């Protein structure tokens, strides 16, 4: 008698995934059914990987230190899929970029996926849309449990033919074999304000190895400063854009991909901001998924705005911004005396 099993056969899982991916790709950015379809995809990944994203095992909870910055624990990395607008936009960006690359070349598009997490979603979601002759992935992940889960997930979806190699390594220092053969670097190793996670040092390490014209997703992340008369909670009245504080791609080029431990950004005399009239400063994390697709403020955990309230009595002082890469990765803001 055949053994009774509760799990769905791989081909059926794949079919479910393909249907949901096609729905997601066809959807407008503000479609009301977006959360439902992403949740469906999450359930399919849970079934394929046997990773719920909510297991209480210690090794699934722990963040992993890297040479620079921290890597998310397995559970958090799995839960990123549920960041609806992020997942939607990154999928659209990946799909469009691969189509564009395929229009220019006959050989497969080689993707370096730095930080694939336990579901390797931007491989498995893409694999249902292309053949292995069109797209090949190298999966790079620092967390051994996540990499093992990513391997199991790709087997459950029968996507092994799309995987060129697996590496359990720190993408901020890894020497990528045959680096010049890649066309696309994907690394969603981000948090709002480029805090703690490794997007900037990963790009610094990998972009100096990859061909100059490599497509990068997200294409760029910038930090933009604005001022407002009221806090965002009260509507951010009369908000006015000020300077761009940080531009990842420009800074990497300027420093030739060798970043100092502290990157000095702007120093702004407070008086020039009219703090009595505009007591609120806002820092936006602008995630340019591709040149044409950008996450809207507050639509994802990656694009949450930071608000600073200025003290008008400090108006003789200057506000100094810097991006620190060691010992912890963070944007810092200090008041300097006159
Ligand atoms: C935000 S999660 C994203 C997971 C998945 N790619 C997604 O988009 O849903 C980032 C993943 O990158 C991995 N990661 C972070 N820093 C890394 C590094 N320096 N080297 C390799 N992997 C890294 C983390 O362990 C985590 O699995």
mmCIF file of C-alpha atoms and ligand atoms in Angstrom:
data_model
loop_
_atom_site.group_PDB
_atom_site.id
_atom_site.type_symbol
_atom_site.label_atom_id
_atom_site.label_comp_id
_atom_site.label_asym_id
_atom_site.label_seq_id
_atom_site.Cartn_x
_atom_site.Cartn_y
_atom_site.Cartn_z
ATOM 1 C CA UNK A 1 0.000 0.000 0.000
ATOM 2 C CA UNK A 2 1.488 3.468 -0.845
ATOM 3 C CA UNK A 3 2.570 5.544 2.118
ATOM 4 C CA UNK A 4 0.148 8.311 3.017
ATOM 5 C CA UNK A 5 1.780 11.701 3.064
ATOM 6 C CA UNK A 6 0.362 15.064 4.056
ATOM 7 C CA UNK A 7 2.833 17.179 2.091
ATOM 8 C CA UNK A 8 2.040 18.352 -1.441
ATOM 9 C CA UNK A 9 4.034 16.817 -4.310
ATOM 10 C CA UNK A 10 6.779 19.130 -5.688
ATOM 11 C CA UNK A 11 5.124 19.728 -9.027
ATOM 12 C CA UNK A 12 1.908 20.850 -7.324
ATOM 13 C CA UNK A 13 3.891 23.140 -5.000
ATOM 14 C CA UNK A 14 5.646 24.605 -8.020
ATOM 15 C CA UNK A 15 2.362 25.151 -9.798
ATOM 16 C CA UNK A 16 0.900 26.945 -6.778
ATOM 17 C CA UNK A 17 3.987 29.117 -6.630
ATOM 18 C CA UNK A 18 3.880 29.926 -10.327
ATOM 19 C CA UNK A 19 0.211 30.956 -10.146
ATOM 20 C CA UNK A 20 0.850 33.232 -7.164
ATOM 21 C CA UNK A 21 3.993 34.752 -8.741
ATOM 22 C CA UNK A 22 2.121 35.539 -11.957
ATOM 23 C CA UNK A 23 -0.637 37.229 -9.926
ATOM 24 C CA UNK A 24 1.931 39.247 -7.986
ATOM 25 C CA UNK A 25 3.778 40.386 -11.087
ATOM 26 C CA UNK A 26 0.567 41.519 -12.764
ATOM 27 C CA UNK A 27 -0.516 43.517 -9.692
ATOM 28 C CA UNK A 28 -0.420 47.312 -9.347
ATOM 29 C CA UNK A 29 1.751 48.617 -6.488
ATOM 30 C CA UNK A 30 -1.229 49.577 -4.330
ATOM 31 C CA UNK A 31 -3.435 46.549 -5.145
ATOM 32 C CA UNK A 32 -5.621 45.620 -2.146
ATOM 33 C CA UNK A 33 -5.069 41.879 -2.747
ATOM 34 C CA UNK A 34 -1.270 42.230 -2.358
ATOM 35 C CA UNK A 35 -1.061 41.033 1.296
ATOM 36 C CA UNK A 36 -3.236 37.995 0.553
ATOM 37 C CA UNK A 37 -1.104 36.832 -2.377
ATOM 38 C CA UNK A 38 2.180 37.403 -0.517
ATOM 39 C CA UNK A 39 0.780 35.443 2.451
ATOM 40 C CA UNK A 40 -0.110 32.611 0.064
ATOM 41 C CA UNK A 41 3.470 32.642 -1.236
ATOM 42 C CA UNK A 42 4.763 32.627 2.341
ATOM 43 C CA UNK A 43 2.659 29.538 3.131
ATOM 44 C CA UNK A 44 4.013 27.786 0.031
ATOM 45 C CA UNK A 45 7.576 28.573 1.182
ATOM 46 C CA UNK A 46 6.772 27.323 4.682
ATOM 47 C CA UNK A 47 5.592 24.046 3.240
ATOM 48 C CA UNK A 48 8.544 23.682 0.860
ATOM 49 C CA UNK A 49 11.223 24.533 3.426
ATOM 50 C CA UNK A 50 9.578 23.230 6.587
ATOM 51 C CA UNK A 51 10.697 26.567 8.091
ATOM 52 C CA UNK A 52 7.835 28.553 9.575
ATOM 53 C CA UNK A 53 9.861 31.662 10.426
ATOM 54 C CA UNK A 54 8.451 31.440 13.961
ATOM 55 C CA UNK A 55 10.191 28.317 15.385
ATOM 56 C CA UNK A 56 11.705 28.861 18.811
ATOM 57 C CA UNK A 57 14.979 27.000 18.174
ATOM 58 C CA UNK A 58 17.905 29.061 19.444
ATOM 59 C CA UNK A 59 19.905 28.681 16.222
ATOM 60 C CA UNK A 60 16.942 30.108 14.272
ATOM 61 C CA UNK A 61 16.702 33.183 16.496
ATOM 62 C CA UNK A 62 20.321 34.319 16.736
ATOM 63 C CA UNK A 63 21.715 37.134 14.583
ATOM 64 C CA UNK A 64 25.128 36.376 13.088
ATOM 65 C CA UNK A 65 28.045 38.818 13.471
ATOM 66 C CA UNK A 66 29.931 39.550 10.234
ATOM 67 C CA UNK A 67 33.288 41.279 9.743
ATOM 68 C CA UNK A 68 31.215 44.429 9.339
ATOM 69 C CA UNK A 69 27.677 44.650 10.685
ATOM 70 C CA UNK A 70 25.163 41.968 11.657
ATOM 71 C CA UNK A 71 23.266 39.372 9.636
ATOM 72 C CA UNK A 72 19.658 38.623 10.543
ATOM 73 C CA UNK A 73 18.803 35.363 12.296
ATOM 74 C CA UNK A 74 17.030 32.693 10.227
ATOM 75 C CA UNK A 75 13.536 33.502 11.541
ATOM 76 C CA UNK A 76 13.777 37.204 10.802
ATOM 77 C CA UNK A 77 15.222 36.521 7.365
ATOM 78 C CA UNK A 78 12.268 34.200 6.610
ATOM 79 C CA UNK A 79 9.744 36.784 7.829
ATOM 80 C CA UNK A 80 11.121 39.419 5.417
ATOM 81 C CA UNK A 81 8.989 37.779 2.746
ATOM 82 C CA UNK A 82 5.912 39.171 4.530
ATOM 83 C CA UNK A 83 7.127 42.757 4.004
ATOM 84 C CA UNK A 84 4.543 42.957 1.189
ATOM 85 C CA UNK A 85 5.576 46.007 -0.793
ATOM 86 C CA UNK A 86 9.248 45.117 -0.483
ATOM 87 C CA UNK A 87 8.687 41.595 -1.821
ATOM 88 C CA UNK A 88 6.413 42.856 -4.595
ATOM 89 C CA UNK A 89 8.771 45.574 -5.796
ATOM 90 C CA UNK A 90 11.916 43.464 -5.572
ATOM 91 C CA UNK A 91 10.221 40.707 -7.574
ATOM 92 C CA UNK A 92 9.172 43.204 -10.262
ATOM 93 C CA UNK A 93 12.693 44.665 -10.285
ATOM 94 C CA UNK A 94 14.348 41.258 -10.624
ATOM 95 C CA UNK A 95 11.961 40.143 -13.360
ATOM 96 C CA UNK A 96 12.376 43.324 -15.413
ATOM 97 C CA UNK A 97 16.175 43.309 -15.009
ATOM 98 C CA UNK A 98 16.498 39.690 -16.138
ATOM 99 C CA UNK A 99 14.273 40.347 -19.163
ATOM 100 C CA UNK A 100 16.455 43.352 -20.063
ATOM 101 C CA UNK A 101 19.677 41.357 -19.686
ATOM 102 C CA UNK A 102 18.300 38.452 -21.740
ATOM 103 C CA UNK A 103 17.445 40.872 -24.545
ATOM 104 C CA UNK A 104 21.143 41.802 -24.720
ATOM 105 C CA UNK A 105 22.794 38.377 -24.414
ATOM 106 C CA UNK A 106 22.403 34.775 -25.545
ATOM 107 C CA UNK A 107 24.045 33.117 -22.525
ATOM 108 C CA UNK A 108 22.274 32.649 -19.146
ATOM 109 C CA UNK A 109 22.030 35.605 -16.811
ATOM 110 C CA UNK A 110 24.337 34.798 -13.882
ATOM 111 C CA UNK A 111 23.032 36.161 -10.595
ATOM 112 C CA UNK A 112 25.059 36.468 -7.417
ATOM 113 C CA UNK A 113 22.473 36.347 -4.613
ATOM 114 C CA UNK A 114 24.255 37.690 -1.526
ATOM 115 C CA UNK A 115 22.199 36.942 1.597
ATOM 116 C CA UNK A 116 19.610 34.485 0.273
ATOM 117 C CA UNK A 117 18.035 33.634 3.654
ATOM 118 C CA UNK A 118 16.254 30.302 4.281
ATOM 119 C CA UNK A 119 13.762 30.643 1.409
ATOM 120 C CA UNK A 120 16.070 32.158 -1.265
ATOM 121 C CA UNK A 121 12.852 33.859 -2.446
ATOM 122 C CA UNK A 122 14.367 35.892 -5.254
ATOM 123 C CA UNK A 123 15.718 32.718 -6.784
ATOM 124 C CA UNK A 124 12.669 30.492 -6.273
ATOM 125 C CA UNK A 125 10.142 33.156 -7.324
ATOM 126 C CA UNK A 126 12.173 33.940 -10.435
ATOM 127 C CA UNK A 127 12.908 30.306 -11.315
ATOM 128 C CA UNK A 128 9.222 29.597 -12.035
ATOM 129 C CA UNK A 129 9.347 32.282 -14.753
ATOM 130 C CA UNK A 130 12.521 31.305 -16.621
ATOM 131 C CA UNK A 131 14.425 28.197 -17.705
ATOM 132 C CA UNK A 132 17.807 27.199 -16.208
ATOM 133 C CA UNK A 133 19.307 28.060 -19.621
ATOM 134 C CA UNK A 134 18.132 31.643 -19.071
ATOM 135 C CA UNK A 135 19.069 32.251 -15.450
ATOM 136 C CA UNK A 136 21.600 30.781 -13.021
ATOM 137 C CA UNK A 137 22.049 31.677 -9.359
ATOM 138 C CA UNK A 138 24.982 31.550 -6.978
ATOM 139 C CA UNK A 139 23.635 31.578 -3.420
ATOM 140 C CA UNK A 140 25.785 33.217 -0.795
ATOM 141 C CA UNK A 141 24.694 33.231 2.843
ATOM 142 C CA UNK A 142 26.568 33.726 6.127
ATOM 143 C CA UNK A 143 24.106 31.803 8.300
ATOM 144 C CA UNK A 144 24.718 28.069 7.833
ATOM 145 C CA UNK A 145 21.182 27.170 8.988
ATOM 146 C CA UNK A 146 19.667 29.574 6.459
ATOM 147 C CA UNK A 147 21.844 28.228 3.657
ATOM 148 C CA UNK A 148 20.899 24.629 4.485
ATOM 149 C CA UNK A 149 17.209 25.632 4.498
ATOM 150 C CA UNK A 150 17.668 27.456 1.161
ATOM 151 C CA UNK A 151 19.151 24.256 -0.255
ATOM 152 C CA UNK A 152 16.163 22.211 1.000
ATOM 153 C CA UNK A 153 13.736 24.794 -0.384
ATOM 154 C CA UNK A 154 15.288 24.685 -3.847
ATOM 155 C CA UNK A 155 15.106 20.871 -3.784
ATOM 156 C CA UNK A 156 11.442 20.949 -2.717
ATOM 157 C CA UNK A 157 10.654 23.188 -5.709
ATOM 158 C CA UNK A 158 12.899 21.075 -7.977
ATOM 159 C CA UNK A 159 14.982 24.165 -8.709
ATOM 160 C CA UNK A 160 18.423 22.557 -8.349
ATOM 161 C CA UNK A 161 19.173 23.136 -12.047
ATOM 162 C CA UNK A 162 19.032 26.898 -11.443
ATOM 163 C CA UNK A 163 21.783 26.803 -8.801
ATOM 164 C CA UNK A 164 25.330 27.254 -9.998
ATOM 165 C CA UNK A 165 26.894 27.153 -6.503
ATOM 166 C CA UNK A 166 26.187 27.539 -2.786
ATOM 167 C CA UNK A 167 28.647 29.372 -0.533
ATOM 168 C CA UNK A 168 28.390 29.715 3.227
ATOM 169 C CA UNK A 169 30.450 32.882 3.561
ATOM 170 C CA UNK A 170 30.559 36.492 4.679
ATOM 171 C CA UNK A 171 29.760 38.562 1.590
ATOM 172 C CA UNK A 172 31.613 41.574 3.054
ATOM 173 C CA UNK A 173 34.947 39.757 2.648
ATOM 174 C CA UNK A 174 34.295 36.769 0.331
ATOM 175 C CA UNK A 175 36.362 36.353 -2.852
ATOM 176 C CA UNK A 176 33.787 35.254 -5.411
ATOM 177 C CA UNK A 177 35.180 32.587 -7.768
ATOM 178 C CA UNK A 178 34.854 33.518 -11.469
ATOM 179 C CA UNK A 179 33.554 36.926 -10.419
ATOM 180 C CA UNK A 180 33.799 38.355 -13.922
ATOM 181 C CA UNK A 181 31.181 35.903 -15.209
ATOM 182 C CA UNK A 182 28.269 37.576 -13.314
ATOM 183 C CA UNK A 183 25.654 39.945 -14.721
ATOM 184 C CA UNK A 184 23.477 40.744 -11.717
ATOM 185 C CA UNK A 185 24.104 41.213 -7.999
ATOM 186 C CA UNK A 186 21.070 40.906 -5.724
ATOM 187 C CA UNK A 187 21.444 41.767 -2.045
ATOM 188 C CA UNK A 188 18.547 42.757 0.148
ATOM 189 C CA UNK A 189 20.695 43.098 3.269
ATOM 190 C CA UNK A 190 19.132 46.336 4.352
ATOM 191 C CA UNK A 191 17.362 48.100 7.121
ATOM 192 C CA UNK A 192 15.970 51.633 7.308
ATOM 193 C CA UNK A 193 18.770 54.241 7.655
ATOM 194 C CA UNK A 194 21.214 51.564 6.425
ATOM 195 C CA UNK A 195 21.393 50.536 10.067
ATOM 196 C CA UNK A 196 23.369 47.503 11.243
ATOM 197 C CA UNK A 197 22.951 45.293 8.163
ATOM 198 C CA UNK A 198 25.604 44.842 5.501
ATOM 199 C CA UNK A 199 24.339 46.275 2.176
ATOM 200 C CA UNK A 200 27.050 48.963 2.002
ATOM 201 C CA UNK A 201 30.076 46.759 2.902
ATOM 202 C CA UNK A 202 28.702 43.897 0.770
ATOM 203 C CA UNK A 203 28.528 46.183 -2.261
ATOM 204 C CA UNK A 204 32.006 47.530 -1.463
ATOM 205 C CA UNK A 205 33.444 44.012 -1.446
ATOM 206 C CA UNK A 206 31.542 42.476 -4.364
ATOM 207 C CA UNK A 207 31.365 45.411 -6.778
ATOM 208 C CA UNK A 208 35.138 45.703 -6.869
ATOM 209 C CA UNK A 209 35.229 42.066 -8.075
ATOM 210 C CA UNK A 210 32.259 42.041 -10.475
ATOM 211 C CA UNK A 211 32.235 43.543 -14.011
ATOM 212 C CA UNK A 212 31.697 47.308 -14.041
ATOM 213 C CA UNK A 213 28.340 47.093 -15.838
ATOM 214 C CA UNK A 214 26.829 44.567 -13.377
ATOM 215 C CA UNK A 215 23.142 45.243 -12.693
ATOM 216 C CA UNK A 216 22.648 45.745 -8.950
ATOM 217 C CA UNK A 217 19.372 45.199 -7.059
ATOM 218 C CA UNK A 218 18.657 47.323 -5.129
ATOM 219 C CA UNK A 219 20.271 49.619 -7.651
ATOM 220 C CA UNK A 220 21.041 52.238 -4.980
ATOM 221 C CA UNK A 221 20.061 53.324 -1.481
ATOM 222 C CA UNK A 222 20.222 56.976 -0.537
ATOM 223 C CA UNK A 223 19.412 58.908 2.631
ATOM 224 C CA UNK A 224 17.517 62.141 2.051
ATOM 225 C CA UNK A 225 17.072 64.958 4.538
ATOM 226 C CA UNK A 226 13.934 67.149 4.702
ATOM 227 C CA UNK A 227 12.518 69.666 7.138
ATOM 228 C CA UNK A 228 8.912 70.164 8.245
ATOM 229 C CA UNK A 229 6.863 72.532 10.382
ATOM 230 C CA UNK A 230 5.083 69.749 12.262
ATOM 231 C CA UNK A 231 5.936 66.159 13.093
ATOM 232 C CA UNK A 232 5.019 63.428 10.606
ATOM 233 C CA UNK A 233 2.354 62.205 13.027
ATOM 234 C CA UNK A 234 0.714 65.592 12.655
ATOM 235 C CA UNK A 235 1.033 65.545 8.882
ATOM 236 C CA UNK A 236 4.610 66.879 8.424
ATOM 237 C CA UNK A 237 3.279 70.304 7.357
ATOM 238 C CA UNK A 238 5.114 72.262 4.673
ATOM 239 C CA UNK A 239 7.761 69.577 4.296
ATOM 240 C CA UNK A 240 10.724 70.746 2.231
ATOM 241 C CA UNK A 241 13.495 68.560 0.831
ATOM 242 C CA UNK A 242 17.033 69.579 1.833
ATOM 243 C CA UNK A 243 20.248 67.702 1.017
ATOM 244 C CA UNK A 244 20.954 64.146 0.054
ATOM 245 C CA UNK A 245 22.945 62.920 3.053
ATOM 246 C CA UNK A 246 24.242 59.635 1.719
ATOM 247 C CA UNK A 247 24.378 58.030 -1.715
ATOM 248 C CA UNK A 248 25.701 54.469 -1.548
ATOM 249 C CA UNK A 249 26.825 54.082 -5.157
ATOM 250 C CA UNK A 250 28.433 57.538 -5.359
ATOM 251 C CA UNK A 251 30.291 57.054 -2.075
ATOM 252 C CA UNK A 252 31.552 53.632 -3.065
ATOM 253 C CA UNK A 253 32.916 55.029 -6.325
ATOM 254 C CA UNK A 254 34.452 58.025 -4.571
ATOM 255 C CA UNK A 255 36.274 55.759 -2.080
ATOM 256 C CA UNK A 256 37.132 53.219 -4.803
ATOM 257 C CA UNK A 257 35.259 50.502 -2.876
ATOM 258 C CA UNK A 258 37.635 50.768 0.140
ATOM 259 C CA UNK A 259 35.477 52.365 2.802
ATOM 260 C CA UNK A 260 36.936 54.073 5.871
ATOM 261 C CA UNK A 261 35.537 53.121 9.321
ATOM 262 C CA UNK A 262 33.853 56.538 9.538
ATOM 263 C CA UNK A 263 32.483 58.350 6.481
ATOM 264 C CA UNK A 264 32.079 62.058 7.159
ATOM 265 C CA UNK A 265 28.825 63.327 5.635
ATOM 266 C CA UNK A 266 27.451 66.849 5.857
ATOM 267 C CA UNK A 267 27.825 69.356 8.673
ATOM 268 C CA UNK A 268 24.886 71.772 8.619
ATOM 269 C CA UNK A 269 24.735 75.052 10.567
ATOM 270 C CA UNK A 270 21.446 74.838 12.428
ATOM 271 C CA UNK A 271 20.574 78.433 11.656
ATOM 272 C CA UNK A 272 20.335 77.637 7.938
ATOM 273 C CA UNK A 273 17.481 75.221 8.758
ATOM 274 C CA UNK A 274 15.305 77.903 10.444
ATOM 275 C CA UNK A 275 14.653 75.594 13.446
ATOM 276 C CA UNK A 276 12.091 77.895 15.082
ATOM 277 C CA UNK A 277 9.849 77.684 12.024
ATOM 278 C CA UNK A 278 10.887 74.152 10.996
ATOM 279 C CA UNK A 279 11.613 72.224 14.203
ATOM 280 C CA UNK A 280 11.427 68.783 12.553
ATOM 281 C CA UNK A 281 14.073 67.069 10.447
ATOM 282 C CA UNK A 282 13.197 63.899 8.555
ATOM 283 C CA UNK A 283 15.645 61.325 7.208
ATOM 284 C CA UNK A 284 14.207 59.103 4.479
ATOM 285 C CA UNK A 285 15.763 55.863 3.309
ATOM 286 C CA UNK A 286 15.197 55.870 -0.452
ATOM 287 C CA UNK A 287 15.442 52.296 -1.694
ATOM 288 C CA UNK A 288 15.854 52.445 -5.476
ATOM 289 C CA UNK A 289 15.085 48.833 -6.327
ATOM 290 C CA UNK A 290 15.896 49.625 -9.968
ATOM 291 C CA UNK A 291 16.348 52.990 -11.691
ATOM 292 C CA UNK A 292 12.545 53.128 -12.155
ATOM 293 C CA UNK A 293 11.154 51.434 -9.038
ATOM 294 C CA UNK A 294 11.407 52.974 -5.586
ATOM 295 C CA UNK A 295 9.845 51.949 -2.271
ATOM 296 C CA UNK A 296 7.516 54.669 -0.984
ATOM 297 C CA UNK A 297 8.092 56.175 2.449
ATOM 298 C CA UNK A 298 6.628 53.888 5.115
ATOM 299 C CA UNK A 299 5.470 51.227 2.634
ATOM 300 C CA UNK A 300 8.081 48.792 3.995
ATOM 301 C CA UNK A 301 10.210 48.395 7.103
ATOM 302 C CA UNK A 302 13.149 49.412 4.887
ATOM 303 C CA UNK A 303 11.677 52.815 4.071
ATOM 304 C CA UNK A 304 10.491 53.989 7.496
ATOM 305 C CA UNK A 305 11.322 57.659 8.015
ATOM 306 C CA UNK A 306 13.317 58.892 11.014
ATOM 307 C CA UNK A 307 12.220 62.140 12.596
ATOM 308 C CA UNK A 308 14.484 64.412 14.658
ATOM 309 C CA UNK A 309 13.174 67.304 16.678
ATOM 310 C CA UNK A 310 15.522 70.272 16.686
ATOM 311 C CA UNK A 311 16.068 72.335 19.791
ATOM 312 C CA UNK A 312 15.806 76.016 18.696
ATOM 313 C CA UNK A 313 18.064 77.028 21.620
ATOM 314 C CA UNK A 314 20.878 75.163 19.817
ATOM 315 C CA UNK A 315 20.627 77.379 16.783
ATOM 316 C CA UNK A 316 24.239 78.565 16.961
ATOM 317 C CA UNK A 317 25.375 75.012 16.716
ATOM 318 C CA UNK A 318 26.036 72.746 13.758
ATOM 319 C CA UNK A 319 24.589 69.349 13.043
ATOM 320 C CA UNK A 320 27.134 66.784 11.949
ATOM 321 C CA UNK A 321 26.164 63.578 10.151
ATOM 322 C CA UNK A 322 28.458 60.605 9.685
ATOM 323 C CA UNK A 323 28.056 56.991 8.594
ATOM 324 C CA UNK A 324 30.006 54.641 10.813
ATOM 325 C CA UNK A 325 30.992 51.165 9.619
ATOM 326 C CA UNK A 326 32.835 49.966 12.701
ATOM 327 C CA UNK A 327 32.353 48.759 15.438
ATOM 328 C CA UNK A 328 28.613 48.898 14.528
ATOM 329 C CA UNK A 329 27.090 50.106 11.262
ATOM 330 C CA UNK A 330 24.972 53.199 11.834
ATOM 331 C CA UNK A 331 24.174 56.732 10.773
ATOM 332 C CA UNK A 332 25.178 59.150 13.532
ATOM 333 C CA UNK A 333 24.129 62.732 14.102
ATOM 334 C CA UNK A 334 25.876 65.014 16.618
ATOM 335 C CA UNK A 335 25.504 68.636 17.673
ATOM 336 C CA UNK A 336 28.817 70.472 17.314
ATOM 337 C CA UNK A 337 29.518 73.741 19.163
ATOM 338 C CA UNK A 338 29.704 76.906 17.039
HETATM 339 C C1 LIG B 1 17.003 40.738 5.096
HETATM 340 S S1 LIG B 1 17.384 39.038 4.915
HETATM 341 C C2 LIG B 1 16.735 38.750 3.306
HETATM 342 C C3 LIG B 1 16.489 37.323 2.997
HETATM 343 C C4 LIG B 1 15.966 37.074 1.577
HETATM 344 N N1 LIG B 1 16.978 37.360 0.592
HETATM 345 C C5 LIG B 1 14.764 37.928 1.289
HETATM 346 O O1 LIG B 1 14.922 38.910 0.543
HETATM 347 O O2 LIG B 1 13.685 37.665 1.803
HETATM 348 C C6 LIG B 1 19.117 39.148 4.637
HETATM 349 C C7 LIG B 1 19.868 37.828 4.571
HETATM 350 O O3 LIG B 1 21.225 38.146 4.262
HETATM 351 C C8 LIG B 1 22.101 37.402 5.083
HETATM 352 N N2 LIG B 1 23.321 38.212 5.274
HETATM 353 C C9 LIG B 1 23.422 39.389 5.932
HETATM 354 N N3 LIG B 1 24.691 39.823 5.909
HETATM 355 C C10 LIG B 1 25.407 38.903 5.231
HETATM 356 C C11 LIG B 1 26.767 38.799 4.884
HETATM 357 N N4 LIG B 1 27.640 39.718 5.265
HETATM 358 N N5 LIG B 1 27.165 37.749 4.140
HETATM 359 C C12 LIG B 1 26.269 36.805 3.726
HETATM 360 N N6 LIG B 1 24.967 36.833 4.058
HETATM 361 C C13 LIG B 1 24.532 37.879 4.788
HETATM 362 C C14 LIG B 1 21.324 37.219 6.388
HETATM 363 O O4 LIG B 1 21.818 36.097 7.113
HETATM 364 C C15 LIG B 1 19.902 37.047 5.884
HETATM 365 O O5 LIG B 1 19.631 35.698 5.613
#
